[in-house]
PDB file of C-alpha atoms in Angstrom:
ATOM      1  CA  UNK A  28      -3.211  22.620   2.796  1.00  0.00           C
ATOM      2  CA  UNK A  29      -0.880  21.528   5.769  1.00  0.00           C
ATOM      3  CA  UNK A  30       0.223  17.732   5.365  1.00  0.00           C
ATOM      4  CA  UNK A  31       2.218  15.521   7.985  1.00  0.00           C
ATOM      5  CA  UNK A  32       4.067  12.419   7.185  1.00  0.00           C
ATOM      6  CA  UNK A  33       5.963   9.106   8.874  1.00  0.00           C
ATOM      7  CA  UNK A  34       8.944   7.916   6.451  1.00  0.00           C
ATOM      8  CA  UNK A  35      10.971   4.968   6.520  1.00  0.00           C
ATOM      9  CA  UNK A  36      13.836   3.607   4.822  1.00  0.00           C
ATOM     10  CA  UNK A  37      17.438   4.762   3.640  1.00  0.00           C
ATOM     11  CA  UNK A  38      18.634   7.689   2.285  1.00  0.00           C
ATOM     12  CA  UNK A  39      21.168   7.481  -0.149  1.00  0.00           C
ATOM     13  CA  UNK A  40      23.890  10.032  -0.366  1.00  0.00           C
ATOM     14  CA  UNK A  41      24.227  10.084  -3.831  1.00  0.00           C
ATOM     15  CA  UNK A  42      21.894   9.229  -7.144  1.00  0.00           C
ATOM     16  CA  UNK A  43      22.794   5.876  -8.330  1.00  0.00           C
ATOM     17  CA  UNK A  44      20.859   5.850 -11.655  1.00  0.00           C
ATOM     18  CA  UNK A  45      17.174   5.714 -12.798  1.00  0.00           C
ATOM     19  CA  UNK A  46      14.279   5.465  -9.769  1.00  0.00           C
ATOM     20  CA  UNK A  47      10.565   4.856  -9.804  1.00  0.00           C
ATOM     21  CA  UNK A  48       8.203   7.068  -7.881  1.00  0.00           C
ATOM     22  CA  UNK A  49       5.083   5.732  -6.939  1.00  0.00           C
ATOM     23  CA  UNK A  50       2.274   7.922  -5.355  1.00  0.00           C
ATOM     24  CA  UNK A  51      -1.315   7.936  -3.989  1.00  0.00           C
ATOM     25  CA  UNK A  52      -3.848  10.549  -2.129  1.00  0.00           C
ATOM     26  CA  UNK A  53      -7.003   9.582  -1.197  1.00  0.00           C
ATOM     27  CA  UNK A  54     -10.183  11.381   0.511  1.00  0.00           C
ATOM     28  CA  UNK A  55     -12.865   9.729   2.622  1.00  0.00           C
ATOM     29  CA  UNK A  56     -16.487  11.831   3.949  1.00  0.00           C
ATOM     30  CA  UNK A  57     -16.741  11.087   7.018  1.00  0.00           C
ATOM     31  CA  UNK A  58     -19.598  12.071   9.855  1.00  0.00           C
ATOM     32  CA  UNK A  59     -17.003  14.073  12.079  1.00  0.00           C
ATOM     33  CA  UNK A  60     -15.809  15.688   8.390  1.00  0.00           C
ATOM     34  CA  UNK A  61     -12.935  14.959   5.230  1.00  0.00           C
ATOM     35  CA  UNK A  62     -10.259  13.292   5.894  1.00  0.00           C
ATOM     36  CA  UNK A  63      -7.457  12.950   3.659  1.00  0.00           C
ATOM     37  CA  UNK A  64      -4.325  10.546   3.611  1.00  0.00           C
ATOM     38  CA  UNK A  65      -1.247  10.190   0.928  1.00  0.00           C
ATOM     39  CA  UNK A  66       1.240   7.796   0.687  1.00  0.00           C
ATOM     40  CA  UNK A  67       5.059   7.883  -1.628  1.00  0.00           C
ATOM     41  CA  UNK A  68       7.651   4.917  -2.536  1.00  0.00           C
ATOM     42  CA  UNK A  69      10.511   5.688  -4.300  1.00  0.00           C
ATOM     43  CA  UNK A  70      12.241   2.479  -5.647  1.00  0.00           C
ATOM     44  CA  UNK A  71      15.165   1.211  -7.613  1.00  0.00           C
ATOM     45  CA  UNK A  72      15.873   0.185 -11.027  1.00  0.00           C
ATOM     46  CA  UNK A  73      14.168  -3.465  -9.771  1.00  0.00           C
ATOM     47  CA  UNK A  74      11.686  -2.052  -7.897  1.00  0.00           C
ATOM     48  CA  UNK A  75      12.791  -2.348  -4.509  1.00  0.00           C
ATOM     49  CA  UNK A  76      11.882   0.253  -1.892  1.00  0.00           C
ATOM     50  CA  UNK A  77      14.749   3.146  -1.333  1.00  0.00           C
ATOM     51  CA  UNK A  78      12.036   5.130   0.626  1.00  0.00           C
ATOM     52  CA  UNK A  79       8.405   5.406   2.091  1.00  0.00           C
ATOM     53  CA  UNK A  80       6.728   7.926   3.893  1.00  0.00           C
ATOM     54  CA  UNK A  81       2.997   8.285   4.603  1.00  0.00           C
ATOM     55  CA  UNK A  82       0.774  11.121   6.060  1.00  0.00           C
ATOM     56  CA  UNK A  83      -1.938  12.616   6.506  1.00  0.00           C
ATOM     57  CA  UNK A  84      -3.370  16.086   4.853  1.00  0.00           C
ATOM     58  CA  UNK A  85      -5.545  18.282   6.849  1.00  0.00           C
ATOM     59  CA  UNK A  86      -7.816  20.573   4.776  1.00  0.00           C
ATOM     60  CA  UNK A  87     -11.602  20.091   5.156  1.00  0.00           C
ATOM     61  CA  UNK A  88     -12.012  21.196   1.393  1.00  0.00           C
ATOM     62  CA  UNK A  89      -9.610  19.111  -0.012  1.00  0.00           C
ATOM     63  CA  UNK A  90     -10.862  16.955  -3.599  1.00  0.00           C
ATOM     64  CA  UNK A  91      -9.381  13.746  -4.682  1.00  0.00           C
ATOM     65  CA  UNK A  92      -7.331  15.185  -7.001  1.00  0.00           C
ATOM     66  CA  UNK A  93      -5.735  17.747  -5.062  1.00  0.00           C
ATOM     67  CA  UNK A  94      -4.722  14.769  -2.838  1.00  0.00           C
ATOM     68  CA  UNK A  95      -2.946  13.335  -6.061  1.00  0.00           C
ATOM     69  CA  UNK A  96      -1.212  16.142  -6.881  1.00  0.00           C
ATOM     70  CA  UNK A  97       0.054  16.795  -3.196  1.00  0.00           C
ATOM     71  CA  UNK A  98       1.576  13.065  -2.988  1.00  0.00           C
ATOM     72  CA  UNK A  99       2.962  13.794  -6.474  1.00  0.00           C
ATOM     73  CA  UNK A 100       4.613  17.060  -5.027  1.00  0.00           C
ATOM     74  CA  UNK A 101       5.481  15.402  -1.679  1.00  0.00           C
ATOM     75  CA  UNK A 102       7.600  12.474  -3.770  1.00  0.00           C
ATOM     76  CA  UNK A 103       9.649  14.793  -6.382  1.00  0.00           C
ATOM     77  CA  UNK A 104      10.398  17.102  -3.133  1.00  0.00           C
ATOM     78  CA  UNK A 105      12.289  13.875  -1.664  1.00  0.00           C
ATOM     79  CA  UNK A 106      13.419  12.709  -4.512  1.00  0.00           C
ATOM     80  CA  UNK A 107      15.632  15.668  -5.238  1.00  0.00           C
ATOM     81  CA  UNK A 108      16.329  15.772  -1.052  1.00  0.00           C
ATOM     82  CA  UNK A 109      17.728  12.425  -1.854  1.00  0.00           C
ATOM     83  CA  UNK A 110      20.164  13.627  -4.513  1.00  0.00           C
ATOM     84  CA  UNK A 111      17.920  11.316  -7.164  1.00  0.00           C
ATOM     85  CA  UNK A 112      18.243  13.004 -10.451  1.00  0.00           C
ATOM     86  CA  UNK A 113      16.686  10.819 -13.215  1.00  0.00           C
ATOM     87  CA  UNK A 114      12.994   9.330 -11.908  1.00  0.00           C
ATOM     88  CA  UNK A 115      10.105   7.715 -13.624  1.00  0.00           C
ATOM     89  CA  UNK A 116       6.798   9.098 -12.464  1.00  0.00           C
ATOM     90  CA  UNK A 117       4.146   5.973 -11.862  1.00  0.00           C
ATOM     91  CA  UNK A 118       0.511   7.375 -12.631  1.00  0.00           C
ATOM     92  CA  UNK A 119      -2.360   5.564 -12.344  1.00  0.00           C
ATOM     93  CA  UNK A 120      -4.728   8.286 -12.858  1.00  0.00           C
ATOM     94  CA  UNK A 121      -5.263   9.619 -16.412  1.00  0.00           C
ATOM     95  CA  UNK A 122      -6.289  12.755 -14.979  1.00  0.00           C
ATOM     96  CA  UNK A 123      -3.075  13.721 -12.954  1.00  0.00           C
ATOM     97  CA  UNK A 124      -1.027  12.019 -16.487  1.00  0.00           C
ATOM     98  CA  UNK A 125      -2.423  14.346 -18.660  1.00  0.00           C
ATOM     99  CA  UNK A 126      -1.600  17.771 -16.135  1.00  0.00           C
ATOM    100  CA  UNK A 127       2.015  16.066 -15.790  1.00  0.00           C
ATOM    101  CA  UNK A 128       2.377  16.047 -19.164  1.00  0.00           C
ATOM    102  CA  UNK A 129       0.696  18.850 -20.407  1.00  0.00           C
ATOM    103  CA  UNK A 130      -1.836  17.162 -22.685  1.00  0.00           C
ATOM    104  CA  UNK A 131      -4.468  19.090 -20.400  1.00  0.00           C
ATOM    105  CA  UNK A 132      -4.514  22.435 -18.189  1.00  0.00           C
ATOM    106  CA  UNK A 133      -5.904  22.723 -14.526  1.00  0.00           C
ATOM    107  CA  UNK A 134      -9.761  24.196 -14.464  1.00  0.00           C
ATOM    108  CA  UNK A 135      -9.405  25.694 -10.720  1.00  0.00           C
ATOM    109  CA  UNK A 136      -6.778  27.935  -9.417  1.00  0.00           C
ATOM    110  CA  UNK A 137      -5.839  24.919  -7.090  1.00  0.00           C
ATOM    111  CA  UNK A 138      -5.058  22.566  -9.027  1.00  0.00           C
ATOM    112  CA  UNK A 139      -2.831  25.177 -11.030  1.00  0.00           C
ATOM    113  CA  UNK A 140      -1.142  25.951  -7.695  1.00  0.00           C
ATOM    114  CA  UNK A 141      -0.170  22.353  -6.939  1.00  0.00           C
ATOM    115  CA  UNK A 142       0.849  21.431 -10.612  1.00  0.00           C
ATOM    116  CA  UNK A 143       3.202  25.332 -10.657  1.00  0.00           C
ATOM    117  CA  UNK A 144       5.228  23.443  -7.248  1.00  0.00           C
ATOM    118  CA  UNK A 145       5.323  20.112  -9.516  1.00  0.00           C
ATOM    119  CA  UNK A 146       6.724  21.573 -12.448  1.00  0.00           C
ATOM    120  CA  UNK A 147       9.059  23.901 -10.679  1.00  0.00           C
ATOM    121  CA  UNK A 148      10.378  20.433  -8.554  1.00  0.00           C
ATOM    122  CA  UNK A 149      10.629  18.780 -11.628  1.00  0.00           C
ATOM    123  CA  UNK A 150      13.102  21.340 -13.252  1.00  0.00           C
ATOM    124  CA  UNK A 151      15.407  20.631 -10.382  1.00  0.00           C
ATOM    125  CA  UNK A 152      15.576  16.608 -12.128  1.00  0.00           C
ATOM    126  CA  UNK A 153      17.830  15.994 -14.992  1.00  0.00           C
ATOM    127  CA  UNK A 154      14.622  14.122 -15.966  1.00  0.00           C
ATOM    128  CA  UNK A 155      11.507  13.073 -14.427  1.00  0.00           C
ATOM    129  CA  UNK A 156       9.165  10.832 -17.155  1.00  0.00           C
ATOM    130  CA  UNK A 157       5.553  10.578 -16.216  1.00  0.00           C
ATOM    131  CA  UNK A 158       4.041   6.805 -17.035  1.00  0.00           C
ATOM    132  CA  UNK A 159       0.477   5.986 -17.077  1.00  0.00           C
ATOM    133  CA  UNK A 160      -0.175   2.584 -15.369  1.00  0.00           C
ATOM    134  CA  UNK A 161      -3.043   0.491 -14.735  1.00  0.00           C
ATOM    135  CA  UNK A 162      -4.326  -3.124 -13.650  1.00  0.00           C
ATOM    136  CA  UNK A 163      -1.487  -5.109 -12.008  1.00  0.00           C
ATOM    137  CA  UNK A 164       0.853  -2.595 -12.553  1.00  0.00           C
ATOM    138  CA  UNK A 165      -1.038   0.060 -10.018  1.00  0.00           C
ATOM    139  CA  UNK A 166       1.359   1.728  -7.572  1.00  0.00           C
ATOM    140  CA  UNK A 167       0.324  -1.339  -4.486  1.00  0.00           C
ATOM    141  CA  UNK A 168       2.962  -0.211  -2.037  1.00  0.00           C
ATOM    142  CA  UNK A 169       1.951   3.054  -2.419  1.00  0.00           C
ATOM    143  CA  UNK A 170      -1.706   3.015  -2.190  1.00  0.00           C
ATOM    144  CA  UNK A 171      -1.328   1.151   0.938  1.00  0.00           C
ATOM    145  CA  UNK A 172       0.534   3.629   2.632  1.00  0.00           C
ATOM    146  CA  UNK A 173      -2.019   5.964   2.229  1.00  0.00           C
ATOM    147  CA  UNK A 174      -4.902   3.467   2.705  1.00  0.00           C
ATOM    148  CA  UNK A 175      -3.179   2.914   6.372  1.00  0.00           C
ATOM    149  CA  UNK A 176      -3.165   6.494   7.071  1.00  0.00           C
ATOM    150  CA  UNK A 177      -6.959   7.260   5.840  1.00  0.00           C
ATOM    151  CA  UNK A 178      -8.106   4.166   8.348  1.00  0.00           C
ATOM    152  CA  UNK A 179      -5.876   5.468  10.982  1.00  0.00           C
ATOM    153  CA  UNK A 180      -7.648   9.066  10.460  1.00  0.00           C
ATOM    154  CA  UNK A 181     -11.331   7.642  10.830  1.00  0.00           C
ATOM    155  CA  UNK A 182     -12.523   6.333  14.731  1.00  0.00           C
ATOM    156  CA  UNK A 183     -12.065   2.777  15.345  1.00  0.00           C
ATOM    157  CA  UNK A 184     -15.613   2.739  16.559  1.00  0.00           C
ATOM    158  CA  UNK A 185     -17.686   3.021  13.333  1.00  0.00           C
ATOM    159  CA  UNK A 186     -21.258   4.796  14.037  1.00  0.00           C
ATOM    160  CA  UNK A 187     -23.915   2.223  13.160  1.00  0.00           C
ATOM    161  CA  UNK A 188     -24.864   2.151   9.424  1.00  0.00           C
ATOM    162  CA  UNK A 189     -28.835   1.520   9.313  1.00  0.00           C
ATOM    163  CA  UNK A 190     -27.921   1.404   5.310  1.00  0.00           C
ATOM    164  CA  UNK A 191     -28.911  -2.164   3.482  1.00  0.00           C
ATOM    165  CA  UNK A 192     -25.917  -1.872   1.510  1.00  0.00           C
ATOM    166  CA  UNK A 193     -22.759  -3.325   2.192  1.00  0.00           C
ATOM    167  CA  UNK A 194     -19.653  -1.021   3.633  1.00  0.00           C
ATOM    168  CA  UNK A 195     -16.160  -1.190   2.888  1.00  0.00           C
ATOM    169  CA  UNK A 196     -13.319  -1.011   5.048  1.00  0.00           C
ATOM    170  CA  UNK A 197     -10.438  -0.465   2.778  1.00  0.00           C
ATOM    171  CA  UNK A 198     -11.664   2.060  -0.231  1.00  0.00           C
ATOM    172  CA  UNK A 199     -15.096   3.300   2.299  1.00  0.00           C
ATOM    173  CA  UNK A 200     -17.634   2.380  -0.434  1.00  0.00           C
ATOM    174  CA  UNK A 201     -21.069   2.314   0.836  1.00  0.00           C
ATOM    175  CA  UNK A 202     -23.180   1.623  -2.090  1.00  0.00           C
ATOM    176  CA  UNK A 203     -22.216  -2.577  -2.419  1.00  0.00           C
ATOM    177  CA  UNK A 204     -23.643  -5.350  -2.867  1.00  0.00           C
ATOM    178  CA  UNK A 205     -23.270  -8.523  -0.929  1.00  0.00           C
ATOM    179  CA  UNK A 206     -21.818 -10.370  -3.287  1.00  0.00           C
ATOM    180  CA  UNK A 207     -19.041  -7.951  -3.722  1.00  0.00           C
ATOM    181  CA  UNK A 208     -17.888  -8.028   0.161  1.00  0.00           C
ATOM    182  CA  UNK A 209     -15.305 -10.871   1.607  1.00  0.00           C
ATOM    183  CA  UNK A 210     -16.033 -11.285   5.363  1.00  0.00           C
ATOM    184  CA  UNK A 211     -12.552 -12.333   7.402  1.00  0.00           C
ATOM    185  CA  UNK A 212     -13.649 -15.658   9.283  1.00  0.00           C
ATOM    186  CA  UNK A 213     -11.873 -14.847  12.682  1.00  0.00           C
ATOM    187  CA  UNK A 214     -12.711 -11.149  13.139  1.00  0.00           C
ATOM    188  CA  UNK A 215     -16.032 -10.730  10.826  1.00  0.00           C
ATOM    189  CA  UNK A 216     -14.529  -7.330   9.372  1.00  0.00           C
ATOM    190  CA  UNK A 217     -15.756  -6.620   5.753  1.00  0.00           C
ATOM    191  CA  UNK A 218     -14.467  -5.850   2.617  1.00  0.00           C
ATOM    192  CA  UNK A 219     -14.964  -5.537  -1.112  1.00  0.00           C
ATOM    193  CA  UNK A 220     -13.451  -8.193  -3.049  1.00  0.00           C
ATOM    194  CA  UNK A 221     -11.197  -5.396  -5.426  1.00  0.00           C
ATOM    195  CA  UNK A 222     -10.408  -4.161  -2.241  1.00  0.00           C
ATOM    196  CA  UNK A 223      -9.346  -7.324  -0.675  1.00  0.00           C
ATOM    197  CA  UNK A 224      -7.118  -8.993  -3.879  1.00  0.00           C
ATOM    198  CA  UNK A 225      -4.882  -5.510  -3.955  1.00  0.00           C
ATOM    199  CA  UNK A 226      -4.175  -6.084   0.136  1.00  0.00           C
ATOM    200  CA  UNK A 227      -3.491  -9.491  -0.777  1.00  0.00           C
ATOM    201  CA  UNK A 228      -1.260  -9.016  -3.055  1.00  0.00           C
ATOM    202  CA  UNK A 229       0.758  -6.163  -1.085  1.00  0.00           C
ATOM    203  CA  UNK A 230       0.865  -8.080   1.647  1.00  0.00           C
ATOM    204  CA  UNK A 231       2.345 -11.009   0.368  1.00  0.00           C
ATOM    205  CA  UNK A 232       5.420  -9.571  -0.490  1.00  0.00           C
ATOM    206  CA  UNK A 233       6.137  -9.650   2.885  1.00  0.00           C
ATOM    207  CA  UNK A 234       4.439 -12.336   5.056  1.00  0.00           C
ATOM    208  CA  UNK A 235       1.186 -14.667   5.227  1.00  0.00           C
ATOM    209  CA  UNK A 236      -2.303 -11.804   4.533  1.00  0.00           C
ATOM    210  CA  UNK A 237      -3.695 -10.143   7.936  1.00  0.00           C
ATOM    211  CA  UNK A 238      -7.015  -8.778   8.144  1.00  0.00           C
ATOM    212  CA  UNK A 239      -7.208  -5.381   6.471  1.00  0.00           C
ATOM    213  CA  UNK A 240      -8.581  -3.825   9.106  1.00  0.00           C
ATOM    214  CA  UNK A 241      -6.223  -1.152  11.163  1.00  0.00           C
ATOM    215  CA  UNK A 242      -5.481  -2.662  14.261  1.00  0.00           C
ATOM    216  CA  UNK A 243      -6.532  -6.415  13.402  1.00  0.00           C
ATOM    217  CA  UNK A 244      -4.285  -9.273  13.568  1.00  0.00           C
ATOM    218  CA  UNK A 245      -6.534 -11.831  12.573  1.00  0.00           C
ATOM    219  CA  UNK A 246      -4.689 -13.860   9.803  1.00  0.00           C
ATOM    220  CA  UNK A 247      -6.458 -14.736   6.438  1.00  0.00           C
ATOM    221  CA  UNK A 248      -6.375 -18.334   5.130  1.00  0.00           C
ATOM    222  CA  UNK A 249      -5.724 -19.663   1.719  1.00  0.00           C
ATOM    223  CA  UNK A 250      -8.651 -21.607   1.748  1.00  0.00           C
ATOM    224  CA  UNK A 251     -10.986 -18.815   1.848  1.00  0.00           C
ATOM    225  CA  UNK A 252      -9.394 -16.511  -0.158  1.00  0.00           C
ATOM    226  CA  UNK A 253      -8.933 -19.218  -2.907  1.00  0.00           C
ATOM    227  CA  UNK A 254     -11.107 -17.770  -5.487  1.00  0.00           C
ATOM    228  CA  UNK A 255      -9.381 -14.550  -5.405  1.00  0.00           C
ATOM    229  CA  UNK A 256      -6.028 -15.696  -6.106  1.00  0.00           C
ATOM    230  CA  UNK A 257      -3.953 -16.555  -9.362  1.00  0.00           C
ATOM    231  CA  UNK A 258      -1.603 -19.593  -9.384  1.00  0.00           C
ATOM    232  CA  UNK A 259       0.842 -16.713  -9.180  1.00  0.00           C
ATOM    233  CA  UNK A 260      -0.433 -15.758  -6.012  1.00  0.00           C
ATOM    234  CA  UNK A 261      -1.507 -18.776  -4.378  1.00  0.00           C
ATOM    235  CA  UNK A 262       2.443 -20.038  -4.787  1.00  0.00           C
ATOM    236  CA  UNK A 263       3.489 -17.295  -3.243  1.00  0.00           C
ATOM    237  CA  UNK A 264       0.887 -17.743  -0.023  1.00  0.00           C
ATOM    238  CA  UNK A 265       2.315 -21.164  -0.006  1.00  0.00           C
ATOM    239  CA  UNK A 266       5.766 -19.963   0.263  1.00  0.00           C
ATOM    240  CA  UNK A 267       4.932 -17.574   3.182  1.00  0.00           C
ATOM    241  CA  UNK A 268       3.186 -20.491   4.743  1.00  0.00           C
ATOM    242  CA  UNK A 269       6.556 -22.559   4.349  1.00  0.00           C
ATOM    243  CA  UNK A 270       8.559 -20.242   5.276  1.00  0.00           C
ATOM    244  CA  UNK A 271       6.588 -19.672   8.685  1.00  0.00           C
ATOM    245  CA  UNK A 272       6.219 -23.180   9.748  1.00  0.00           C
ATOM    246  CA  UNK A 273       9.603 -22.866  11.559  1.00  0.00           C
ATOM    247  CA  UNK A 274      10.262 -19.999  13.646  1.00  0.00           C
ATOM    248  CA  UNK A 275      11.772 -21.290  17.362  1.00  0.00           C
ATOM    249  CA  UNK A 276      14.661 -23.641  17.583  1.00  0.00           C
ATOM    250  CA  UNK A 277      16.345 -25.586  20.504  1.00  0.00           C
ATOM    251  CA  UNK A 278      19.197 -28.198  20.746  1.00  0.00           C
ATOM    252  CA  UNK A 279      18.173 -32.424  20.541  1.00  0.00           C
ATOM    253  CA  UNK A 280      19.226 -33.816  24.059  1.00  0.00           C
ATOM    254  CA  UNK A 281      20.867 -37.196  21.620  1.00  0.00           C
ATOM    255  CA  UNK A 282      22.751 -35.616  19.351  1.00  0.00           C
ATOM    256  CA  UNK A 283      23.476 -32.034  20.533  1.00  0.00           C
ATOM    257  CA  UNK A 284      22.294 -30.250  17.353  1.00  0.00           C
ATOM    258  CA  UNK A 285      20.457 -27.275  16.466  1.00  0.00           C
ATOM    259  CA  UNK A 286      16.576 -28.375  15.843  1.00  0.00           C
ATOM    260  CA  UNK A 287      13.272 -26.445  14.954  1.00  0.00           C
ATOM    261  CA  UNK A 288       9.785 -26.512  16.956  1.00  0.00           C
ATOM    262  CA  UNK A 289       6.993 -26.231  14.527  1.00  0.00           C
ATOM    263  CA  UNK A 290       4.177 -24.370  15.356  1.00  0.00           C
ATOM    264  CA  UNK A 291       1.690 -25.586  18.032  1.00  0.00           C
ATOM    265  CA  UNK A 292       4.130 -28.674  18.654  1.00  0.00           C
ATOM    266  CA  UNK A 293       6.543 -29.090  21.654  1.00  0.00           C
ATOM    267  CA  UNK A 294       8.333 -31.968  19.776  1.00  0.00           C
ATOM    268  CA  UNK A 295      11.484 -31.095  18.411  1.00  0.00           C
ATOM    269  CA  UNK A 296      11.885 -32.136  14.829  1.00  0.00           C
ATOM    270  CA  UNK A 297      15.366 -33.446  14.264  1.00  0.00           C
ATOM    271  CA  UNK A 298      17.250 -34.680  11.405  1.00  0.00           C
ATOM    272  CA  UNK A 299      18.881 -37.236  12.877  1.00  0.00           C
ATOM    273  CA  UNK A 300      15.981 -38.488  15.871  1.00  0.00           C
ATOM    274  CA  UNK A 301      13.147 -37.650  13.848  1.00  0.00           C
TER     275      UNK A 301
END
């Protein structure tokens, strides 16, 4: 299985106390064959992001679970290349919970193969403690990662699906209904609703929701995305909105002080010449 990988953020030089390893691999069919994609975030004792990488993994026999294990494998090997020696390993599938932890054996020689190079990178940690997650606590940043490099695998141009189904562009189900899909207003790309609250929420830790769709810059709006959001979430869409509103800035000809432009406005809005 050969794997290749983008990574981003900083290294530190020396371990600086307990980190979180999140991890995700995920597998699409596809007409032209499997593609595969993983994605890692190792994190701080308050979650924020130390390091990222994601890649794609290029073996046309490749299962879901392999694809686990190999993101699993990928993180611990930069963890201890990053000098981290006490990490908390973030599953969110039972499955890969019970191999970490020995509750359950591998049933193919694979899977025995992958979990031998997990075991033997954990003995290089003082300790490594596997945690089974679900719901809100899912690994978001890194399931993402690998989301973006599974979409970036498949051809933009989508053969024509004659299927009366609905498809989705984020997890690649095929078998859903209509009432499951969200349609963006401004670009008409699809996706199911699961689907679209997890983007949601990943990408407001960062800015106002894009499209989902690789490539797409079409911005979501609160308004239609209202019944997927919690009062949690819908604050924090307001805040992006807020903090967005002001971007440019130029100096009032009366008064010779620093003013914003709003969006779509020429006026400059002034404290002091409103």
């Amino acid at each position: 299985m050969e794997e290749k990988g983008t990574q981003d953020g900083p290294k530190p030089s020396q371990d600086s106390g307990l980190h979180r390893l999140y991890f995700k691999g995920l597998t699409r069919e596809e007409t032209r064959g499997l593609v595969a994609g993983f994605g890692v975030a190792i994190c701080g004792q308050e979650d924020n992001i130390l390091f990222q990488m994601k890649g794609s993994i290029h073996d046309s026999a490749i299962t879901g679970l392999e694809a686990e294990l190999m993101a699993l494998k990928r993180g611990l090997t930069e963890a201890v290349s990053l000098g981290i020696t006490h990490i908390s390993i973030y599953c969110d599938h039972y499955h890969i919970f019970e191999l970490v932890t020995g509750s359950s054996g591998p049933e193919k020689d694979s899977i025995a193969l992958l979990m031998n190079d997990v075991q033997r990178t954990r003995q290089q940690l003082t300790s490594s403690t596997p945690l089974l997650v679900t719901g809100d606590q899912t690994n978001k940043v890194a399931y993402k990662l690998a989301s973006e490099t599974l979409v970036s695998e498949i051809s933009i141009s989508m053969p024509p699906c004659h299927k009366k189904n609905a498809f989705c562009g984020i997890c690649f189900d095929d078998d859903l209904e209509a009432e499951q899909m969200f349609s963006v207003a401004l670009c008409g790309h699809k996706f199911c609703l699961e689907c679209l609250k997890l983007h949601i929420q990943v990408e407001l830790m960062e800015r106002v929701p894009r499209c989902p769709r690789y490539g797409c810059k079409s911005k979501l709006t609160i308004e239609s995305c209202a019944h997927l959001l919690t009062p949690k979430l819908r604050a924090m869409w307001e805040q992006r909105i807020e903090e967005t509103t002001i971007t440019d800035w130029a100096m009032c000809a009366k008064c010779q002080q620093m003013a914003g432009v709003a969006h779509g406005f020429c006026q400059i809005s002034c404290r002091y010449h409103l």
